């Protein structure tokens, strides 16, 4: 081994580097599966040293360079990626205690202020652009509901790589502009995300261009898993519950990979319960999960989930109506003793207003989906006394100007001062809380 190899997660076949994996068209020739993991030649005890390093100066995910699949640092494409906030949201702790009798600790893992693209995809975009540069790739293709396309457009532009992005018809206008503004190409497919992926794959085959491997792509998984290392550095107690809005599910895949890597280091006492949240406008994984639970996970349950064709949802970035990753994600949720929950989209605006009121954080709709999932988790007894709950608050309001317009709920048009009643913001708290609870 040099620095790392890529190993097929199904049959164990090894690929010596990304050039070999790309040459195989990102499909194992033995078992015809498309999922590999990076295995590193470094001593994993040094990873522990990196996590708890004193006098640390590099706080980006590239701090873990020895455990990332890039050979030469000169090929790094970085903004750099700033440290992510792990805010303690005591107002959500108080809500759990007051209304549900639950004592828990709540942390918000936020990337809404990152000045690259403001999503959790930035680390993956940075690593992908770096590896593509190192392997001499000059063109790349991505199919995306929006955020991945924006991130990859940004980092590929920095690397001088031509990106062609395929997005579904309902993707936010901002997401198309976010790709195009960097001089990258956008095809808006007149159908849903599933069809956008199909057209992208046909385009890749027609012109012989490399296409992203999606949610299981090691370029994304390896970068995202470093968030586990950061949690260990920043938190005295590792989360017992992890809440995320769910589209395809790279997050739980990456967390699982990281925890398996460091299992022998005895850094983590518990495997967090995964609570995966989907909006009722597009919840195929939740529906498949509910059916599997109702039938006690009978044979073949992993392949039994509904398809939401052209889903109509307020959260376009979560509009994966045909989730091919369901077998992987559902098994990880089952392994963690977790759950998949559905939230009502009709409450998203109120949840966004409530978080903005209490935390002074303006979230996008996917982030609000995760936050509302916390409320649903309390209602369904998925949060227990003593839990440390980590909520993935990814996209910020700048990613969703359409939602920002709905945040204007205190404006009043007047003609004179006689119509202006004196204002006390404290009166809003009870109403906002009641709206998300009832």
Short mmCIF file of C-alpha atoms in Angstrom, two decimals:
data_model
loop_
_atom_site.label_atom_id
_atom_site.label_comp_id
_atom_site.label_asym_id
_atom_site.label_seq_id
_atom_site.Cartn_x
_atom_site.Cartn_y
_atom_site.Cartn_z
CA UNK A 1 0.00 0.00 0.00
CA UNK A 2 1.07 3.57 -0.58
CA UNK A 3 -1.27 5.79 1.41
CA UNK A 4 -4.63 4.09 0.86
CA UNK A 5 -6.51 1.56 -1.20
CA UNK A 6 -10.17 1.40 -2.17
CA UNK A 7 -11.92 -1.81 -1.14
CA UNK A 8 -15.25 -3.08 -2.46
CA UNK A 9 -17.68 -3.31 0.46
CA UNK A 10 -19.39 -6.36 -1.09
CA UNK A 11 -16.67 -8.72 -2.32
CA UNK A 12 -13.49 -7.14 -0.93
CA UNK A 13 -11.76 -6.52 -4.25
CA UNK A 14 -9.06 -3.89 -3.90
CA UNK A 15 -8.29 -0.94 -6.15
CA UNK A 16 -4.87 0.61 -5.71
CA UNK A 17 -6.04 4.19 -6.25
CA UNK A 18 -8.80 6.35 -7.68
CA UNK A 19 -7.38 6.09 -11.17
CA UNK A 20 -8.03 2.33 -11.07
CA UNK A 21 -11.52 2.87 -9.64
CA UNK A 22 -12.38 5.45 -12.27
CA UNK A 23 -11.01 3.17 -15.01
CA UNK A 24 -13.46 0.51 -13.83
CA UNK A 25 -16.22 3.11 -14.30
CA UNK A 26 -16.76 3.07 -10.52
CA UNK A 27 -18.21 -0.46 -10.64
CA UNK A 28 -16.51 -3.52 -9.16
CA UNK A 29 -15.76 -5.95 -12.05
CA UNK A 30 -16.19 -8.93 -9.71
CA UNK A 31 -19.57 -8.27 -8.06
CA UNK A 32 -20.81 -5.33 -10.19
CA UNK A 33 -21.50 -3.20 -7.10
CA UNK A 34 -20.66 0.51 -6.95
CA UNK A 35 -19.54 1.00 -3.37
CA UNK A 36 -15.95 1.08 -2.12
CA UNK A 37 -14.32 2.40 1.05
CA UNK A 38 -10.88 3.88 1.58
CA UNK A 39 -8.53 1.86 3.81
CA UNK A 40 -5.50 3.80 5.05
CA UNK A 41 -1.95 2.59 5.62
CA UNK A 42 -1.36 5.01 8.51
CA UNK A 43 -1.34 4.02 12.17
CA UNK A 44 -4.83 4.82 13.42
CA UNK A 45 -3.39 5.77 16.79
CA UNK A 46 -2.06 8.88 15.06
CA UNK A 47 -5.66 9.72 14.15
CA UNK A 48 -6.37 9.93 17.86
CA UNK A 49 -3.44 12.33 18.17
CA UNK A 50 -4.86 14.46 15.35
CA UNK A 51 -8.29 14.61 16.98
CA UNK A 52 -6.96 15.78 20.33
CA UNK A 53 -4.00 17.77 19.01
CA UNK A 54 -2.98 20.72 21.17
CA UNK A 55 -1.93 24.02 19.60
CA UNK A 56 -3.85 23.07 16.46
CA UNK A 57 -3.67 25.67 13.70
CA UNK A 58 -5.52 23.98 10.80
CA UNK A 59 -9.18 23.63 11.71
CA UNK A 60 -10.48 22.56 8.31
CA UNK A 61 -11.19 18.92 7.53
CA UNK A 62 -7.81 18.83 5.77
CA UNK A 63 -6.30 18.63 9.26
CA UNK A 64 -6.91 14.90 8.78
CA UNK A 65 -4.92 14.75 5.53
CA UNK A 66 -3.22 11.46 6.49
CA UNK A 67 -6.68 9.88 6.63
CA UNK A 68 -8.07 11.38 3.43
CA UNK A 69 -7.61 9.76 -0.02
CA UNK A 70 -5.34 12.37 -1.58
CA UNK A 71 -1.67 11.65 -2.21
CA UNK A 72 -0.10 15.08 -2.71
CA UNK A 73 -1.10 18.22 -0.80
CA UNK A 74 -0.25 20.36 -3.81
CA UNK A 75 -3.47 19.09 -5.40
CA UNK A 76 -5.68 20.35 -2.57
CA UNK A 77 -8.56 22.59 -3.65
CA UNK A 78 -9.69 24.45 -0.56
CA UNK A 79 -11.45 27.68 0.41
CA UNK A 80 -10.41 26.80 3.24
CA UNK A 81 -13.31 25.04 4.92
CA UNK A 82 -13.92 26.78 8.24
CA UNK A 83 -14.66 25.06 11.57
CA UNK A 84 -18.33 24.22 12.06
CA UNK A 85 -20.44 25.44 14.94
CA UNK A 86 -21.64 23.01 17.60
CA UNK A 87 -24.01 25.33 19.42
CA UNK A 88 -25.85 24.24 22.52
CA UNK A 89 -29.53 25.07 22.10
CA UNK A 90 -30.81 25.20 25.65
CA UNK A 91 -34.20 26.51 24.51
CA UNK A 92 -34.87 23.12 22.90
CA UNK A 93 -33.73 21.43 26.10
CA UNK A 94 -36.17 23.58 28.07
CA UNK A 95 -38.95 22.71 25.63
CA UNK A 96 -38.28 18.98 26.10
CA UNK A 97 -38.32 19.34 29.88
CA UNK A 98 -41.41 21.56 30.07
CA UNK A 99 -43.65 19.76 27.59
CA UNK A 100 -42.37 16.17 27.61
CA UNK A 101 -40.60 15.73 30.95
CA UNK A 102 -37.33 14.82 29.22
CA UNK A 103 -33.89 15.93 30.41
CA UNK A 104 -31.53 16.00 27.44
CA UNK A 105 -28.70 18.03 25.94
CA UNK A 106 -29.18 19.48 22.46
CA UNK A 107 -26.41 20.49 20.08
CA UNK A 108 -26.90 22.11 16.69
CA UNK A 109 -24.25 21.16 14.15
CA UNK A 110 -24.32 24.16 11.83
CA UNK A 111 -22.73 24.97 8.52
CA UNK A 112 -25.09 27.76 7.45
CA UNK A 113 -22.42 30.45 7.69
CA UNK A 114 -19.72 28.81 5.58
CA UNK A 115 -18.63 31.26 2.95
CA UNK A 116 -18.12 28.66 0.22
CA UNK A 117 -21.66 27.42 -0.44
CA UNK A 118 -23.21 27.26 3.04
CA UNK A 119 -24.01 23.54 3.08
CA UNK A 120 -22.52 20.36 4.54
CA UNK A 121 -21.48 19.35 1.02
CA UNK A 122 -18.45 21.67 1.02
CA UNK A 123 -15.97 19.17 2.45
CA UNK A 124 -17.02 16.63 -0.15
CA UNK A 125 -16.73 19.18 -2.92
CA UNK A 126 -13.25 20.13 -1.76
CA UNK A 127 -12.03 16.53 -1.64
CA UNK A 128 -13.68 15.60 -4.93
CA UNK A 129 -12.10 18.52 -6.80
CA UNK A 130 -8.73 17.71 -5.24
CA UNK A 131 -8.80 14.02 -6.20
CA UNK A 132 -10.04 14.78 -9.72
CA UNK A 133 -7.23 17.28 -10.16
CA UNK A 134 -4.72 14.69 -8.91
CA UNK A 135 -6.00 12.04 -11.33
CA UNK A 136 -6.06 14.40 -14.29
CA UNK A 137 -9.82 14.55 -14.73
CA UNK A 138 -10.89 17.66 -16.68
CA UNK A 139 -14.66 17.02 -16.97
CA UNK A 140 -17.19 15.81 -14.42
CA UNK A 141 -20.92 15.20 -14.19
CA UNK A 142 -23.27 15.45 -11.24
CA UNK A 143 -27.00 14.87 -10.78
CA UNK A 144 -28.39 16.75 -7.83
CA UNK A 145 -31.50 18.17 -6.19
CA UNK A 146 -29.46 21.33 -5.72
CA UNK A 147 -26.90 21.53 -2.95
CA UNK A 148 -24.36 19.02 -4.29
CA UNK A 149 -24.50 20.69 -7.70
CA UNK A 150 -23.77 24.09 -6.13
CA UNK A 151 -20.87 22.81 -4.07
CA UNK A 152 -19.30 20.86 -6.90
CA UNK A 153 -19.72 23.80 -9.30
CA UNK A 154 -17.82 26.01 -6.86
CA UNK A 155 -14.92 23.65 -6.17
CA UNK A 156 -14.60 22.33 -9.72
CA UNK A 157 -14.35 25.91 -10.94
CA UNK A 158 -11.51 26.51 -8.47
CA UNK A 159 -9.79 23.40 -9.88
CA UNK A 160 -10.38 24.41 -13.50
CA UNK A 161 -12.61 21.37 -14.11
CA UNK A 162 -15.68 21.58 -16.37
CA UNK A 163 -18.81 20.50 -14.52
CA UNK A 164 -22.13 19.57 -16.08
CA UNK A 165 -24.97 19.45 -13.55
CA UNK A 166 -28.37 17.85 -14.05
CA UNK A 167 -31.10 19.10 -11.73
CA UNK A 168 -34.84 18.27 -11.58
CA UNK A 169 -37.56 20.62 -12.75
CA UNK A 170 -38.53 21.67 -9.22
CA UNK A 171 -35.01 22.56 -8.06
CA UNK A 172 -34.86 26.07 -6.64
CA UNK A 173 -34.03 28.80 -9.16
CA UNK A 174 -31.12 29.76 -6.93
CA UNK A 175 -29.59 26.29 -7.35
CA UNK A 176 -29.48 26.62 -11.11
CA UNK A 177 -27.96 30.08 -10.81
CA UNK A 178 -25.51 28.84 -8.18
CA UNK A 179 -24.03 26.42 -10.71
CA UNK A 180 -24.15 28.68 -13.74
CA UNK A 181 -22.58 31.70 -12.06
CA UNK A 182 -19.23 29.87 -11.84
CA UNK A 183 -19.25 29.19 -15.58
CA UNK A 184 -20.48 25.62 -15.21
CA UNK A 185 -23.26 24.01 -17.27
CA UNK A 186 -26.78 23.31 -15.98
CA UNK A 187 -29.39 21.05 -17.55
CA UNK A 188 -32.79 21.37 -15.84
CA UNK A 189 -34.58 18.13 -16.68
CA UNK A 190 -38.34 18.44 -17.17
CA UNK A 191 -39.14 15.74 -14.64
CA UNK A 192 -38.11 14.61 -11.15
CA UNK A 193 -34.71 13.86 -9.63
CA UNK A 194 -34.82 10.19 -10.66
CA UNK A 195 -35.16 11.20 -14.30
CA UNK A 196 -32.44 13.82 -13.90
CA UNK A 197 -30.06 11.08 -12.71
CA UNK A 198 -31.06 8.89 -15.65
CA UNK A 199 -30.40 11.62 -18.20
CA UNK A 200 -27.10 12.46 -16.48
CA UNK A 201 -25.98 8.81 -16.68
CA UNK A 202 -26.91 8.65 -20.37
CA UNK A 203 -24.97 11.87 -21.00
CA UNK A 204 -21.95 10.45 -19.16
CA UNK A 205 -22.06 7.27 -21.26
CA UNK A 206 -22.58 9.16 -24.54
CA UNK A 207 -19.53 11.38 -24.05
CA UNK A 208 -17.38 9.12 -21.90
CA UNK A 209 -17.28 11.53 -18.94
CA UNK A 210 -16.87 10.56 -15.30
CA UNK A 211 -19.98 11.00 -13.15
CA UNK A 212 -20.26 11.29 -9.38
CA UNK A 213 -21.05 8.06 -7.55
CA UNK A 214 -23.85 9.69 -5.56
CA UNK A 215 -24.45 9.21 -1.84
CA UNK A 216 -22.04 6.25 -1.56
CA UNK A 217 -19.27 8.00 -3.50
CA UNK A 218 -16.06 7.69 -1.42
CA UNK A 219 -15.14 11.23 -2.44
CA UNK A 220 -18.11 12.46 -0.41
CA UNK A 221 -18.16 9.83 2.33
CA UNK A 222 -14.47 10.14 3.23
CA UNK A 223 -14.69 13.91 3.57
CA UNK A 224 -17.96 13.92 5.50
CA UNK A 225 -16.83 11.30 8.02
CA UNK A 226 -14.33 13.80 9.47
CA UNK A 227 -17.26 15.47 11.24
CA UNK A 228 -17.18 12.55 13.71
CA UNK A 229 -13.58 13.40 14.56
CA UNK A 230 -14.57 17.02 15.17
CA UNK A 231 -17.41 15.98 17.46
CA UNK A 232 -14.94 13.97 19.54
CA UNK A 233 -12.68 17.00 19.80
CA UNK A 234 -15.42 19.46 20.74
CA UNK A 235 -17.85 17.47 22.88
CA UNK A 236 -17.25 16.01 26.31
CA UNK A 237 -19.81 13.30 25.58
CA UNK A 238 -20.41 11.78 22.17
CA UNK A 239 -23.99 12.20 20.88
CA UNK A 240 -26.41 9.41 21.70
CA UNK A 241 -28.91 10.65 19.11
CA UNK A 242 -28.18 11.99 15.62
CA UNK A 243 -30.99 13.78 13.73
CA UNK A 244 -30.75 14.58 10.03
CA UNK A 245 -33.14 15.54 7.24
CA UNK A 246 -32.95 12.69 4.76
CA UNK A 247 -32.66 12.77 0.99
CA UNK A 248 -30.11 10.14 -0.04
CA UNK A 249 -28.25 9.72 3.23
CA UNK A 250 -24.50 10.30 2.90
CA UNK A 251 -24.44 11.51 6.53
CA UNK A 252 -25.25 8.21 8.30
CA UNK A 253 -23.06 6.30 5.83
CA UNK A 254 -20.11 8.54 6.70
CA UNK A 255 -20.74 8.41 10.45
CA UNK A 256 -20.90 4.63 10.39
CA UNK A 257 -17.64 4.43 8.45
CA UNK A 258 -15.85 6.72 10.89
CA UNK A 259 -17.10 4.85 13.96
CA UNK A 260 -15.98 1.51 12.54
CA UNK A 261 -12.54 2.97 11.83
CA UNK A 262 -11.98 4.18 15.40
CA UNK A 263 -13.82 1.39 17.23
CA UNK A 264 -10.59 -0.18 18.48
CA UNK A 265 -9.38 3.17 19.88
CA UNK A 266 -12.14 3.17 22.54
CA UNK A 267 -12.98 6.82 21.92
CA UNK A 268 -16.73 6.32 21.68
CA UNK A 269 -18.88 4.54 24.25
CA UNK A 270 -22.03 4.43 22.17
CA UNK A 271 -23.28 4.20 18.62
CA UNK A 272 -25.76 7.08 18.19
CA UNK A 273 -29.36 6.32 17.34
CA UNK A 274 -30.04 7.62 13.85
CA UNK A 275 -33.30 9.54 13.55
CA UNK A 276 -33.81 10.22 9.86
CA UNK A 277 -36.43 12.85 9.01
CA UNK A 278 -38.41 13.36 5.80
CA UNK A 279 -41.16 15.89 4.94
CA UNK A 280 -44.59 14.48 4.19
CA UNK A 281 -44.38 15.82 0.63
CA UNK A 282 -41.62 13.29 -0.15
CA UNK A 283 -41.13 10.51 2.39
CA UNK A 284 -40.53 7.23 0.54
CA UNK A 285 -37.89 6.03 3.00
CA UNK A 286 -40.14 6.72 5.98
CA UNK A 287 -43.01 4.86 4.35
CA UNK A 288 -40.78 1.90 3.52
CA UNK A 289 -39.42 1.90 7.07
CA UNK A 290 -42.89 1.99 8.62
CA UNK A 291 -43.96 -0.96 6.51
CA UNK A 292 -40.83 -2.92 7.43
CA UNK A 293 -41.40 -2.29 11.15
CA UNK A 294 -45.05 -3.28 10.89
CA UNK A 295 -44.02 -6.62 9.32
CA UNK A 296 -41.14 -7.18 11.76
CA UNK A 297 -38.54 -6.66 9.01
CA UNK A 298 -39.61 -9.75 7.08
CA UNK A 299 -37.52 -11.14 4.22
CA UNK A 300 -36.93 -8.67 1.41
CA UNK A 301 -37.96 -5.62 3.43
CA UNK A 302 -34.92 -3.62 2.27
CA UNK A 303 -36.25 -3.51 -1.29
CA UNK A 304 -39.85 -2.73 -0.41
CA UNK A 305 -40.40 1.02 -0.46
CA UNK A 306 -42.73 3.31 -2.43
CA UNK A 307 -41.63 5.60 -5.23
CA UNK A 308 -42.76 9.23 -5.14
CA UNK A 309 -42.78 10.23 -8.80
CA UNK A 310 -42.45 13.99 -9.32
CA UNK A 311 -42.99 14.70 -5.60
CA UNK A 312 -44.53 18.05 -4.70
CA UNK A 313 -42.69 19.35 -1.67
CA UNK A 314 -41.62 22.60 -0.01
CA UNK A 315 -38.14 21.12 0.38
CA UNK A 316 -36.78 20.51 -3.15
CA UNK A 317 -33.33 19.56 -1.85
CA UNK A 318 -34.94 16.53 -0.16
CA UNK A 319 -37.04 15.50 -3.17
CA UNK A 320 -35.49 12.08 -3.74
CA UNK A 321 -38.64 10.19 -4.67
CA UNK A 322 -36.91 6.96 -5.72
CA UNK A 323 -34.28 6.38 -3.01
CA UNK A 324 -31.89 3.68 -4.20
CA UNK A 325 -29.94 4.01 -0.95
CA UNK A 326 -32.90 2.85 1.17
CA UNK A 327 -31.40 -0.61 1.83
CA UNK A 328 -28.18 0.96 3.13
CA UNK A 329 -29.77 3.73 5.19
CA UNK A 330 -32.55 1.59 6.63
CA UNK A 331 -30.06 -1.05 7.76
CA UNK A 332 -27.95 1.62 9.47
CA UNK A 333 -31.03 3.00 11.23
CA UNK A 334 -31.92 -0.52 12.33
CA UNK A 335 -28.36 -1.17 13.50
CA UNK A 336 -28.47 2.00 15.60
CA UNK A 337 -31.88 1.21 17.15
CA UNK A 338 -33.05 4.42 15.54
CA UNK A 339 -36.13 5.44 13.60
CA UNK A 340 -37.37 7.22 10.49
CA UNK A 341 -39.91 9.96 11.09
CA UNK A 342 -42.15 12.13 8.95
CA UNK A 343 -42.84 15.79 9.64
CA UNK A 344 -45.63 18.02 8.40
CA UNK A 345 -44.43 20.52 5.83
CA UNK A 346 -47.19 22.86 6.94
CA UNK A 347 -45.16 23.49 10.12
CA UNK A 348 -41.81 24.23 8.44
CA UNK A 349 -42.26 28.00 8.28
CA UNK A 350 -43.29 28.17 11.94
CA UNK A 351 -40.32 26.03 12.95
CA UNK A 352 -37.99 28.29 10.99
CA UNK A 353 -39.47 31.36 12.69
CA UNK A 354 -39.15 29.74 16.12
CA UNK A 355 -35.48 28.84 15.63
CA UNK A 356 -34.73 32.30 14.27
CA UNK A 357 -36.48 33.83 17.30
CA UNK A 358 -34.72 31.71 19.93
CA UNK A 359 -31.30 31.06 18.40
CA UNK A 360 -31.03 34.01 16.00
CA UNK A 361 -30.23 31.50 13.24
CA UNK A 362 -32.00 31.74 9.88
CA UNK A 363 -32.32 28.22 8.49
CA UNK A 364 -33.25 26.82 5.12
CA UNK A 365 -36.12 24.33 4.68
CA UNK A 366 -33.98 21.16 4.91
CA UNK A 367 -32.44 22.37 8.18
CA UNK A 368 -35.91 23.22 9.47
CA UNK A 369 -36.99 19.69 8.57
CA UNK A 370 -34.31 18.29 10.89
CA UNK A 371 -35.22 20.72 13.66
CA UNK A 372 -38.89 19.83 13.37
CA UNK A 373 -37.80 16.20 13.48
CA UNK A 374 -36.56 16.85 17.01
CA UNK A 375 -40.11 17.81 18.02
CA UNK A 376 -41.48 14.69 16.34
CA UNK A 377 -38.85 12.58 18.10
CA UNK A 378 -40.01 13.92 21.46
CA UNK A 379 -43.62 13.14 20.59
CA UNK A 380 -42.75 9.56 19.56
CA UNK A 381 -40.57 8.82 22.62
CA UNK A 382 -37.41 8.58 20.52
CA UNK A 383 -35.50 10.86 22.92
CA UNK A 384 -34.79 9.65 26.45
CA UNK A 385 -33.58 11.16 29.70
CA UNK A 386 -29.84 11.73 29.54
CA UNK A 387 -29.60 11.77 25.75
CA UNK A 388 -27.15 14.05 23.98
CA UNK A 389 -28.96 15.04 20.81
CA UNK A 390 -27.07 16.37 17.80
CA UNK A 391 -29.22 18.01 15.11
CA UNK A 392 -27.68 18.47 11.68
CA UNK A 393 -28.50 22.09 10.73
CA UNK A 394 -27.08 22.24 7.24
CA UNK A 395 -28.32 24.90 4.88
CA UNK A 396 -28.84 28.51 5.85
CA UNK A 397 -31.45 30.99 4.71
CA UNK A 398 -29.24 32.32 1.92
CA UNK A 399 -29.81 29.00 0.18
CA UNK A 400 -33.59 29.51 0.19
CA UNK A 401 -34.74 33.07 -0.59
CA UNK A 402 -38.27 31.76 -1.25
CA UNK A 403 -38.54 30.71 2.39
CA UNK A 404 -37.05 33.99 3.56
CA UNK A 405 -40.02 35.81 2.10
CA UNK A 406 -42.33 33.72 4.29
CA UNK A 407 -40.31 34.67 7.37
CA UNK A 408 -41.73 38.17 7.23
CA UNK A 409 -44.56 37.74 9.73
CA UNK A 410 -44.36 40.90 11.86
CA UNK A 411 -44.44 43.54 9.13
CA UNK A 412 -47.47 45.85 9.21
CA UNK A 413 -48.34 48.52 6.68
CA UNK A 414 -49.43 51.82 8.30
CA UNK A 415 -50.29 55.40 7.37
CA UNK A 416 -49.65 57.14 10.68
CA UNK A 417 -48.20 56.68 14.14
CA UNK A 418 -51.71 56.17 15.52
CA UNK A 419 -51.75 52.73 13.91
CA UNK A 420 -48.40 51.73 15.45
CA UNK A 421 -48.90 49.73 18.62
CA UNK A 422 -45.96 49.38 20.96
CA UNK A 423 -44.06 46.15 20.32
CA UNK A 424 -42.77 43.53 22.79
CA UNK A 425 -41.15 40.51 21.09
CA UNK A 426 -41.60 38.33 24.19
CA UNK A 427 -45.27 37.99 23.31
CA UNK A 428 -44.32 36.05 20.17
CA UNK A 429 -42.62 33.18 22.01
CA UNK A 430 -45.73 31.40 23.29
CA UNK A 431 -47.50 31.58 19.95
CA UNK A 432 -44.51 30.30 18.00
CA UNK A 433 -43.97 27.41 20.42
CA UNK A 434 -47.64 26.42 20.32
CA UNK A 435 -47.60 26.38 16.55
CA UNK A 436 -44.83 23.78 16.34
CA UNK A 437 -46.13 21.67 19.24
CA UNK A 438 -49.82 21.47 18.40
#
